[in-house]
Coordinates of C-alpha atoms in Angstrom, one line a residue:
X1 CA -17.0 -58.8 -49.1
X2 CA -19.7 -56.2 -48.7
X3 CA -20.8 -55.1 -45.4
X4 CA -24.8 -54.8 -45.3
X5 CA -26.5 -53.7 -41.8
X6 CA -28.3 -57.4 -41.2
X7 CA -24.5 -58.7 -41.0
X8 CA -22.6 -56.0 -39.2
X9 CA -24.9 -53.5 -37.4
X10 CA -27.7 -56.1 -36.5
X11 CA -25.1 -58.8 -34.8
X12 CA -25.6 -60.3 -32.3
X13 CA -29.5 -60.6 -32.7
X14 CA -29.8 -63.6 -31.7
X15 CA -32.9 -65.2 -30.1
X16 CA -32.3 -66.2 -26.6
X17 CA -34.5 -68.1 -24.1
X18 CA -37.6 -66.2 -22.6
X19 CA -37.5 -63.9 -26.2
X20 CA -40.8 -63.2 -28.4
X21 CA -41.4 -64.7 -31.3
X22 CA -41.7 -62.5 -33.6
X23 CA -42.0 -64.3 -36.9
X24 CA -41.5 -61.5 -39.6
X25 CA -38.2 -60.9 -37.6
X26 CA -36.1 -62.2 -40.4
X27 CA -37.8 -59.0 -42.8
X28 CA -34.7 -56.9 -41.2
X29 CA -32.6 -58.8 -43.6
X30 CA -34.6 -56.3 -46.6
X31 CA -32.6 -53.9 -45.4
X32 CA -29.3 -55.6 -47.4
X33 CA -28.5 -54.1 -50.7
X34 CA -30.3 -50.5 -49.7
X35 CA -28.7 -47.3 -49.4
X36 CA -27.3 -48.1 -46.0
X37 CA -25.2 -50.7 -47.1
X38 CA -23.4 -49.4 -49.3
X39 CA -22.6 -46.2 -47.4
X40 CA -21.4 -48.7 -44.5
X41 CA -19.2 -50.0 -47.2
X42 CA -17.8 -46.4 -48.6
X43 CA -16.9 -45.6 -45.0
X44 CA -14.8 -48.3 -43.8
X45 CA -11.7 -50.8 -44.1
X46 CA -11.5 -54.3 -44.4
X47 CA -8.7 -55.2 -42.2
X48 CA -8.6 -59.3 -41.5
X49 CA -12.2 -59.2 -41.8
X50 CA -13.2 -56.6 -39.3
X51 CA -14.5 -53.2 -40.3
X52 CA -13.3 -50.5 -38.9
X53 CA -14.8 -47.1 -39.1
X54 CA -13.8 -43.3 -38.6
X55 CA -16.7 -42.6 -36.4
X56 CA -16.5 -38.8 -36.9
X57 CA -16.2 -39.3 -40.8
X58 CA -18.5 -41.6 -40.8
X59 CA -21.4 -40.6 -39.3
X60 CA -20.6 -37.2 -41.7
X61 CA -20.8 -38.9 -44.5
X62 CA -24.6 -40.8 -43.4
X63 CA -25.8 -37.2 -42.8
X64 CA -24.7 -35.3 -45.4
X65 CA -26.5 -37.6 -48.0
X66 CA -30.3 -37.6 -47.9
X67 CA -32.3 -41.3 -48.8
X68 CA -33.2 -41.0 -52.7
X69 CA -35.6 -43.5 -52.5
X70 CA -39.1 -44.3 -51.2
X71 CA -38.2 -48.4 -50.6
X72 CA -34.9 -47.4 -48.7
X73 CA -36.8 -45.1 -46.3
X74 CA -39.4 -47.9 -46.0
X75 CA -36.6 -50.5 -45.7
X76 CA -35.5 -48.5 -42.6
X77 CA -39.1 -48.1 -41.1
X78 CA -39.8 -51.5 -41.4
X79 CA -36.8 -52.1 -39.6
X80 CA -37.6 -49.7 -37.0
X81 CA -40.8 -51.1 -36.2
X82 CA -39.8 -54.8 -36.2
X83 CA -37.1 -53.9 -33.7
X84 CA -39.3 -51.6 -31.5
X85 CA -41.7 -54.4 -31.6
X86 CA -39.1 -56.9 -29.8
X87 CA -37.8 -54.3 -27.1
X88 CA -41.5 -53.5 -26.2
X89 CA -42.5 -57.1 -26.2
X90 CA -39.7 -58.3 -24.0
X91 CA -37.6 -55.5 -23.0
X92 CA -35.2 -57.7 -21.2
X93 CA -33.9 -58.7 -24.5
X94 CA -30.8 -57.1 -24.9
X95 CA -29.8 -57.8 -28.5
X96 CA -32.9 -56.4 -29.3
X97 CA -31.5 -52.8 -27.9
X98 CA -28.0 -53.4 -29.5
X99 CA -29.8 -53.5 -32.9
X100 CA -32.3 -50.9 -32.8
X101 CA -29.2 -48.5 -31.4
X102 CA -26.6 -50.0 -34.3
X103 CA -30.2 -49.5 -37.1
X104 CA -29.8 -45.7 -35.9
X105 CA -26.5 -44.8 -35.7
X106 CA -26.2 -46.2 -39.3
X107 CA -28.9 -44.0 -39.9
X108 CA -27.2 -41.2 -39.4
X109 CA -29.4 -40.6 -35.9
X110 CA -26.3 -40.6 -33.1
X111 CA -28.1 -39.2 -30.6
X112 CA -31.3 -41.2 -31.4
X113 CA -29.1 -44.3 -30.9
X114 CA -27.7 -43.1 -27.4
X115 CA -31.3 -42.9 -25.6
X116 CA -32.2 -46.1 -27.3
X117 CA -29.4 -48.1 -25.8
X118 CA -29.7 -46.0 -22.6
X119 CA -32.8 -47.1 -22.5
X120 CA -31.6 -50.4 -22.7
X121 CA -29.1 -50.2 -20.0
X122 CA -32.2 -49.3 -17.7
X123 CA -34.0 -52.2 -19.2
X124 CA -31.3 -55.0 -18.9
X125 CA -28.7 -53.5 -16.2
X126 CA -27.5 -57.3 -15.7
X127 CA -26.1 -57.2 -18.9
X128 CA -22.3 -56.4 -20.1
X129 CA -23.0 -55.9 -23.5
X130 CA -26.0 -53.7 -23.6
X131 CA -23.3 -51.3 -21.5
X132 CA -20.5 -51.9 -23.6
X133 CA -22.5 -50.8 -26.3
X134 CA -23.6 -47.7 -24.6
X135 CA -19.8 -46.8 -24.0
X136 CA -18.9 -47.5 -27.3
X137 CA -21.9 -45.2 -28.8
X138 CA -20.9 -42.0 -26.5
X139 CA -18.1 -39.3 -26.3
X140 CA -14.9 -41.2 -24.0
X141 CA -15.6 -38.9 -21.2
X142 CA -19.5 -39.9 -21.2
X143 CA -18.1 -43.6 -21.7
X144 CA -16.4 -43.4 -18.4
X145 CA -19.4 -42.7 -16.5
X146 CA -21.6 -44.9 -18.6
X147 CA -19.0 -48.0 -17.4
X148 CA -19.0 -46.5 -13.5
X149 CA -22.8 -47.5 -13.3
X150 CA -21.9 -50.9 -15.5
X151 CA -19.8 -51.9 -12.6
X152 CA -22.2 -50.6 -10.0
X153 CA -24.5 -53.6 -11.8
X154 CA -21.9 -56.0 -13.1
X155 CA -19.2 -55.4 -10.7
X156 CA -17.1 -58.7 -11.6
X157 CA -17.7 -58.6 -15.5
X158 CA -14.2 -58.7 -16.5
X159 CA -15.2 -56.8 -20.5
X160 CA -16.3 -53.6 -18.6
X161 CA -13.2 -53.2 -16.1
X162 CA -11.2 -53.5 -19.4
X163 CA -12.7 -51.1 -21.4
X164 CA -13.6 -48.9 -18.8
X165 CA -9.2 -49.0 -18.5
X166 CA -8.7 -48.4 -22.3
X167 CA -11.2 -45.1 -22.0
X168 CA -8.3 -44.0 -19.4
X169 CA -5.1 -42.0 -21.6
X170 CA -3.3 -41.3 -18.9
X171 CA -1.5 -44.6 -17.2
X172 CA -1.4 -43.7 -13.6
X173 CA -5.4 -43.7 -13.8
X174 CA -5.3 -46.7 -15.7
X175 CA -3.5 -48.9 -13.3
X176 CA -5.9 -47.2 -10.6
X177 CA -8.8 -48.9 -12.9
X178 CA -7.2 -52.7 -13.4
X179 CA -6.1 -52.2 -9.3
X180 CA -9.4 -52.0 -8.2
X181 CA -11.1 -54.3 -10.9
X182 CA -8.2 -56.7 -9.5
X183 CA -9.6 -56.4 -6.1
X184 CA -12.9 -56.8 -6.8
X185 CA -12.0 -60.0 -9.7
X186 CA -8.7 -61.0 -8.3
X187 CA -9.0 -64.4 -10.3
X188 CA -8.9 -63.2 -14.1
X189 CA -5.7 -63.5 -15.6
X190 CA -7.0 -61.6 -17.9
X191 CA -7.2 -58.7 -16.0
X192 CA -3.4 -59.5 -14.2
X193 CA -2.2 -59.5 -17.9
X194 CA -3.0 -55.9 -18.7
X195 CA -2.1 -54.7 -15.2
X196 CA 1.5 -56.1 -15.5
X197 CA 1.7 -54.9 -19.0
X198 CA 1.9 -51.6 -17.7
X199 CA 4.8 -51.9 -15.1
X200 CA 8.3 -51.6 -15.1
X201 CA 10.2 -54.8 -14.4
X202 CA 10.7 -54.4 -10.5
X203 CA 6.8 -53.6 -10.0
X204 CA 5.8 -56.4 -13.0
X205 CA 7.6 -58.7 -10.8
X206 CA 6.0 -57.6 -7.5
X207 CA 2.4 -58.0 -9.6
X208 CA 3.3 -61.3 -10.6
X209 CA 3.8 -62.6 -7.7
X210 CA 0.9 -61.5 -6.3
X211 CA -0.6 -62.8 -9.5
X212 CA 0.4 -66.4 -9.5
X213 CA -0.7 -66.9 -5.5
X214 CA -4.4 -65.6 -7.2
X215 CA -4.1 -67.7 -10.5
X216 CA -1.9 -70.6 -9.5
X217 CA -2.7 -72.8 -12.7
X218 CA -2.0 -69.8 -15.6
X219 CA 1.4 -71.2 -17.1
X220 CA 1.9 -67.8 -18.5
X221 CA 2.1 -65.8 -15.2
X222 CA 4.6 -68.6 -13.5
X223 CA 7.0 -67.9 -16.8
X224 CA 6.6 -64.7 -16.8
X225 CA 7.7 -64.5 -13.3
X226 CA 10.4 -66.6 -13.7
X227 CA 11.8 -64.4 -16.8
X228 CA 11.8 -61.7 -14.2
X229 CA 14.5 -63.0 -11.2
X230 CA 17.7 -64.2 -10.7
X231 CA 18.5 -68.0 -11.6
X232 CA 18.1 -69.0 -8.1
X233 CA 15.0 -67.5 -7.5
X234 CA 13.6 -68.4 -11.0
X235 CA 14.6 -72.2 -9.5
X236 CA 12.5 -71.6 -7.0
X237 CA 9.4 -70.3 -9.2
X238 CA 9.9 -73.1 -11.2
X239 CA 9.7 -75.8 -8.9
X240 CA 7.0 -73.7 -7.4
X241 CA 4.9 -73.9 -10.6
X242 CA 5.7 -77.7 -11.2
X243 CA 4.5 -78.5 -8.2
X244 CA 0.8 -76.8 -8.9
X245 CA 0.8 -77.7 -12.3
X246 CA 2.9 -81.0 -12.7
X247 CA 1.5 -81.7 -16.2
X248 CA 2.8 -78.8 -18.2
X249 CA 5.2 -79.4 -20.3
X250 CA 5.8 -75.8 -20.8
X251 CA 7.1 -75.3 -17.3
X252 CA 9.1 -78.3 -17.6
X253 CA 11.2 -77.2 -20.8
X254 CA 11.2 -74.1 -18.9
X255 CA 13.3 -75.2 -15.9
X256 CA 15.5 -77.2 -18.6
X257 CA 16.7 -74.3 -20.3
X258 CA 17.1 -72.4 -17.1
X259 CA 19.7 -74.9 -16.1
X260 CA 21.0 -75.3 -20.1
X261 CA 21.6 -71.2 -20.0
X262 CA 23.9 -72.0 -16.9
X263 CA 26.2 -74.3 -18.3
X264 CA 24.1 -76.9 -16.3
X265 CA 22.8 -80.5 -17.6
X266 CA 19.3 -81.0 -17.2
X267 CA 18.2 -84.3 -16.5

Protein backbone atom coordinates (compact mmCIF):
# COMPACT_ATOMS: atom_id res chain seq x y z
CA UNK A 1 0.00 0.00 0.00
CA UNK A 2 1.51 3.37 -0.61
CA UNK A 3 2.76 5.44 2.21
CA UNK A 4 1.70 9.27 1.70
CA UNK A 5 2.78 11.93 4.55
CA UNK A 6 -1.17 12.58 5.71
CA UNK A 7 -1.02 8.69 6.80
CA UNK A 8 2.51 8.10 8.12
CA UNK A 9 4.34 11.43 8.96
CA UNK A 10 1.14 13.37 10.02
CA UNK A 11 -0.13 10.48 12.69
CA UNK A 12 -1.23 11.06 15.41
CA UNK A 13 -2.96 14.50 14.53
CA UNK A 14 -5.67 14.06 16.15
CA UNK A 15 -7.88 16.71 17.67
CA UNK A 16 -7.94 16.60 21.40
CA UNK A 17 -10.01 18.66 23.93
CA UNK A 18 -9.06 22.35 24.44
CA UNK A 19 -7.51 22.23 20.49
CA UNK A 20 -8.42 25.09 17.76
CA UNK A 21 -10.57 24.53 15.27
CA UNK A 22 -9.05 25.01 12.41
CA UNK A 23 -11.45 24.06 9.66
CA UNK A 24 -9.18 23.89 6.43
CA UNK A 25 -7.10 21.42 8.75
CA UNK A 26 -8.17 18.49 6.62
CA UNK A 27 -6.17 20.51 3.28
CA UNK A 28 -2.93 18.65 4.75
CA UNK A 29 -4.37 15.59 3.16
CA UNK A 30 -3.30 17.64 -0.56
CA UNK A 31 -0.18 16.69 0.26
CA UNK A 32 -1.01 12.67 -0.80
CA UNK A 33 0.04 11.79 -4.15
CA UNK A 34 2.94 14.75 -4.37
CA UNK A 35 6.47 14.23 -4.65
CA UNK A 36 6.84 13.43 -1.01
CA UNK A 37 5.01 10.51 -1.10
CA UNK A 38 6.40 8.73 -3.33
CA UNK A 39 10.02 9.41 -2.13
CA UNK A 40 8.65 8.07 1.41
CA UNK A 41 7.67 5.06 -0.50
CA UNK A 42 11.22 4.64 -2.59
CA UNK A 43 12.96 4.79 0.84
CA UNK A 44 11.38 2.27 2.89
CA UNK A 45 10.04 -1.44 3.60
CA UNK A 46 6.87 -2.80 4.21
CA UNK A 47 7.43 -5.25 6.98
CA UNK A 48 3.85 -6.37 8.63
CA UNK A 49 2.58 -3.08 7.85
CA UNK A 50 5.13 -0.87 9.51
CA UNK A 51 7.60 1.19 7.54
CA UNK A 52 10.77 1.16 8.38
CA UNK A 53 13.36 3.55 7.13
CA UNK A 54 17.28 3.96 6.78
CA UNK A 55 17.32 7.25 8.42
CA UNK A 56 20.81 8.18 7.02
CA UNK A 57 19.73 6.94 3.36
CA UNK A 58 16.81 8.40 3.65
CA UNK A 59 17.05 11.70 4.45
CA UNK A 60 20.00 11.49 1.40
CA UNK A 61 17.88 10.58 -0.85
CA UNK A 62 15.05 13.73 0.15
CA UNK A 63 18.03 16.04 -0.31
CA UNK A 64 19.63 15.10 -3.17
CA UNK A 65 16.43 15.50 -5.29
CA UNK A 66 15.18 19.04 -5.80
CA UNK A 67 10.92 19.55 -5.97
CA UNK A 68 10.11 19.71 -9.98
CA UNK A 69 7.04 21.21 -9.43
CA UNK A 70 5.34 24.43 -8.49
CA UNK A 71 2.01 22.55 -6.86
CA UNK A 72 4.40 20.14 -4.73
CA UNK A 73 6.33 23.14 -3.26
CA UNK A 74 2.90 24.71 -2.69
CA UNK A 75 1.51 21.39 -1.35
CA UNK A 76 4.25 21.67 1.25
CA UNK A 77 3.68 25.48 2.13
CA UNK A 78 0.24 24.98 2.53
CA UNK A 79 1.11 22.43 4.85
CA UNK A 80 3.50 24.41 6.69
CA UNK A 81 1.26 27.12 7.31
CA UNK A 82 -1.82 25.09 8.39
CA UNK A 83 0.41 23.36 10.94
CA UNK A 84 2.20 26.59 12.17
CA UNK A 85 -1.23 27.93 12.44
CA UNK A 86 -2.35 25.07 15.08
CA UNK A 87 0.99 25.25 17.28
CA UNK A 88 0.62 29.17 17.44
CA UNK A 89 -3.08 28.98 18.17
CA UNK A 90 -2.79 26.44 20.97
CA UNK A 91 0.72 25.57 21.49
CA UNK A 92 -0.12 23.09 24.09
CA UNK A 93 -1.21 20.81 21.38
CA UNK A 94 1.28 18.34 20.97
CA UNK A 95 0.30 16.48 17.82
CA UNK A 96 0.37 19.64 16.28
CA UNK A 97 4.39 19.68 17.01
CA UNK A 98 4.78 15.97 16.10
CA UNK A 99 3.40 16.89 12.58
CA UNK A 100 5.02 19.99 11.71
CA UNK A 101 8.54 18.15 12.92
CA UNK A 102 7.51 14.68 10.81
CA UNK A 103 6.20 17.54 7.49
CA UNK A 104 10.06 18.66 7.83
CA UNK A 105 12.08 15.88 8.19
CA UNK A 106 10.24 14.39 5.13
CA UNK A 107 11.24 17.52 3.68
CA UNK A 108 14.42 16.81 3.70
CA UNK A 109 14.90 19.84 6.64
CA UNK A 110 16.49 17.54 9.69
CA UNK A 111 17.57 20.10 11.54
CA UNK A 112 14.52 22.34 10.81
CA UNK A 113 12.46 19.47 12.38
CA UNK A 114 14.74 19.23 15.58
CA UNK A 115 14.07 23.05 16.85
CA UNK A 116 10.47 22.53 15.87
CA UNK A 117 9.87 19.62 18.17
CA UNK A 118 12.21 21.24 20.66
CA UNK A 119 10.23 23.78 20.64
CA UNK A 120 7.53 21.58 21.38
CA UNK A 121 9.08 19.92 24.28
CA UNK A 122 9.23 23.57 25.83
CA UNK A 123 5.69 23.98 24.81
CA UNK A 124 4.07 20.75 26.18
CA UNK A 125 6.83 19.33 28.73
CA UNK A 126 3.87 17.13 30.38
CA UNK A 127 3.92 15.22 27.43
CA UNK A 128 5.68 11.74 26.63
CA UNK A 129 5.29 11.83 23.10
CA UNK A 130 6.32 15.23 22.11
CA UNK A 131 9.76 13.91 23.87
CA UNK A 132 9.83 10.67 22.35
CA UNK A 133 9.69 12.29 19.22
CA UNK A 134 12.38 14.64 20.00
CA UNK A 135 14.64 11.47 20.84
CA UNK A 136 13.70 9.72 17.99
CA UNK A 137 14.51 12.88 15.56
CA UNK A 138 18.26 13.46 17.17
CA UNK A 139 21.77 11.67 17.04
CA UNK A 140 21.54 8.65 20.19
CA UNK A 141 23.90 10.54 22.22
CA UNK A 142 21.65 13.92 21.95
CA UNK A 143 18.65 11.36 22.55
CA UNK A 144 20.06 10.55 25.90
CA UNK A 145 19.97 13.99 27.17
CA UNK A 146 16.78 14.87 25.39
CA UNK A 147 15.06 11.71 27.64
CA UNK A 148 17.13 13.04 30.97
CA UNK A 149 14.91 16.33 30.87
CA UNK A 150 11.70 13.98 29.77
CA UNK A 151 12.08 12.28 33.06
CA UNK A 152 12.96 15.46 34.93
CA UNK A 153 9.04 16.35 33.58
CA UNK A 154 7.53 12.93 33.31
CA UNK A 155 9.40 11.08 35.81
CA UNK A 156 6.91 7.93 36.07
CA UNK A 157 6.08 7.66 32.21
CA UNK A 158 7.01 4.26 31.71
CA UNK A 159 7.72 4.87 27.33
CA UNK A 160 10.63 7.31 28.15
CA UNK A 161 12.48 5.07 30.89
CA UNK A 162 12.27 2.41 28.10
CA UNK A 163 13.62 4.08 25.44
CA UNK A 164 15.83 6.15 27.24
CA UNK A 165 17.34 2.11 28.13
CA UNK A 166 17.35 1.09 24.39
CA UNK A 167 19.55 4.39 23.60
CA UNK A 168 22.06 2.64 26.14
CA UNK A 169 24.64 -0.18 24.02
CA UNK A 170 26.36 -1.06 26.67
CA UNK A 171 24.25 -3.37 29.31
CA UNK A 172 25.76 -2.44 32.60
CA UNK A 173 24.37 1.25 31.91
CA UNK A 174 21.29 -0.19 30.74
CA UNK A 175 20.31 -2.01 33.86
CA UNK A 176 21.50 1.29 35.70
CA UNK A 177 18.59 2.96 33.53
CA UNK A 178 15.58 0.17 34.17
CA UNK A 179 17.07 0.22 38.16
CA UNK A 180 16.37 3.56 38.70
CA UNK A 181 13.14 3.86 36.51
CA UNK A 182 12.24 0.71 38.83
CA UNK A 183 12.66 2.81 41.78
CA UNK A 184 11.02 5.59 40.71
CA UNK A 185 7.87 3.24 38.88
CA UNK A 186 8.27 0.14 40.94
CA UNK A 187 4.71 -1.10 39.78
CA UNK A 188 5.14 -1.63 35.83
CA UNK A 189 5.71 -4.91 34.94
CA UNK A 190 6.61 -3.68 32.05
CA UNK A 191 9.55 -2.16 33.10
CA UNK A 192 10.38 -5.55 35.59
CA UNK A 193 10.17 -7.46 32.17
CA UNK A 194 13.10 -5.80 30.42
CA UNK A 195 15.10 -5.49 33.69
CA UNK A 196 15.03 -9.38 34.25
CA UNK A 197 15.54 -9.89 30.60
CA UNK A 198 18.84 -8.82 31.04
CA UNK A 199 20.06 -11.05 34.02
CA UNK A 200 21.57 -14.20 34.38
CA UNK A 201 19.45 -16.80 36.12
CA UNK A 202 20.66 -16.33 39.80
CA UNK A 203 20.15 -12.34 39.56
CA UNK A 204 16.72 -12.94 37.29
CA UNK A 205 15.60 -14.84 40.15
CA UNK A 206 16.64 -12.30 42.87
CA UNK A 207 14.63 -9.52 40.48
CA UNK A 208 11.74 -11.59 40.38
CA UNK A 209 11.24 -11.82 43.61
CA UNK A 210 11.50 -8.51 44.29
CA UNK A 211 9.22 -8.24 41.34
CA UNK A 212 6.25 -10.19 42.32
CA UNK A 213 6.13 -8.49 46.14
CA UNK A 214 5.79 -5.02 43.63
CA UNK A 215 3.33 -6.66 41.02
CA UNK A 216 1.60 -9.33 43.00
CA UNK A 217 -1.32 -9.94 40.40
CA UNK A 218 1.17 -10.35 36.98
CA UNK A 219 0.74 -14.18 36.34
CA UNK A 220 3.79 -13.98 34.18
CA UNK A 221 6.37 -12.83 36.92
CA UNK A 222 4.92 -15.60 39.60
CA UNK A 223 5.77 -18.33 36.61
CA UNK A 224 8.56 -16.96 35.74
CA UNK A 225 9.78 -17.18 39.23
CA UNK A 226 8.73 -20.46 39.70
CA UNK A 227 10.68 -21.75 36.38
CA UNK A 228 13.63 -20.42 38.23
CA UNK A 229 13.87 -22.63 41.74
CA UNK A 230 13.97 -25.92 42.98
CA UNK A 231 10.59 -28.01 43.18
CA UNK A 232 10.25 -27.20 46.70
CA UNK A 233 10.66 -23.73 46.51
CA UNK A 234 8.65 -23.40 43.11
CA UNK A 235 5.81 -25.22 45.63
CA UNK A 236 6.07 -22.53 47.67
CA UNK A 237 5.86 -19.73 44.81
CA UNK A 238 3.05 -21.50 43.56
CA UNK A 239 0.87 -21.67 46.44
CA UNK A 240 2.14 -18.19 46.96
CA UNK A 241 0.71 -16.93 43.68
CA UNK A 242 -2.69 -18.95 44.13
CA UNK A 243 -3.27 -17.52 47.04
CA UNK A 244 -3.13 -13.68 45.45
CA UNK A 245 -4.55 -14.70 42.41
CA UNK A 246 -6.93 -17.68 43.08
CA UNK A 247 -8.73 -17.35 39.75
CA UNK A 248 -5.92 -18.02 37.26
CA UNK A 249 -6.01 -20.91 35.71
CA UNK A 250 -2.62 -20.51 34.44
CA UNK A 251 -1.11 -20.79 37.85
CA UNK A 252 -3.20 -23.62 38.59
CA UNK A 253 -2.06 -25.91 35.60
CA UNK A 254 1.15 -24.57 36.67
CA UNK A 255 1.38 -26.28 40.02
CA UNK A 256 -0.18 -29.41 38.28
CA UNK A 257 2.55 -30.03 36.07
CA UNK A 258 5.03 -29.16 38.76
CA UNK A 259 3.85 -32.16 40.66
CA UNK A 260 3.23 -34.33 37.14
CA UNK A 261 7.18 -33.59 36.30
CA UNK A 262 7.87 -35.29 39.74
CA UNK A 263 6.23 -38.47 39.32
CA UNK A 264 3.49 -36.91 41.57
CA UNK A 265 -0.52 -37.06 41.01
CA UNK A 266 -2.13 -33.92 41.03
CA UNK A 267 -5.35 -33.71 42.31
Amino acid sequence: KRQTLDSNQMRGFDSTPGATPVSDLTQVGNIRKTILGSRLQAASDSVTGQTVVDPQGYLTDLNSIKHSTDAEIGDIKKARLLLTSVTTTNPSHAPGWIARARLEEAAGKLLKARKIITQGCLSCPKNKDVWLEAARLHTPDQAKVILAKAITQIPDSVSIWICAANLETDPVRKKRVLKKALNVIPNSVKLWKAAIELEEPDEAKTLLTRAVECVPHSTEMWLALARLESYENAKLVLNKARETIPTDRAIWIAASQLEEAQGHESG
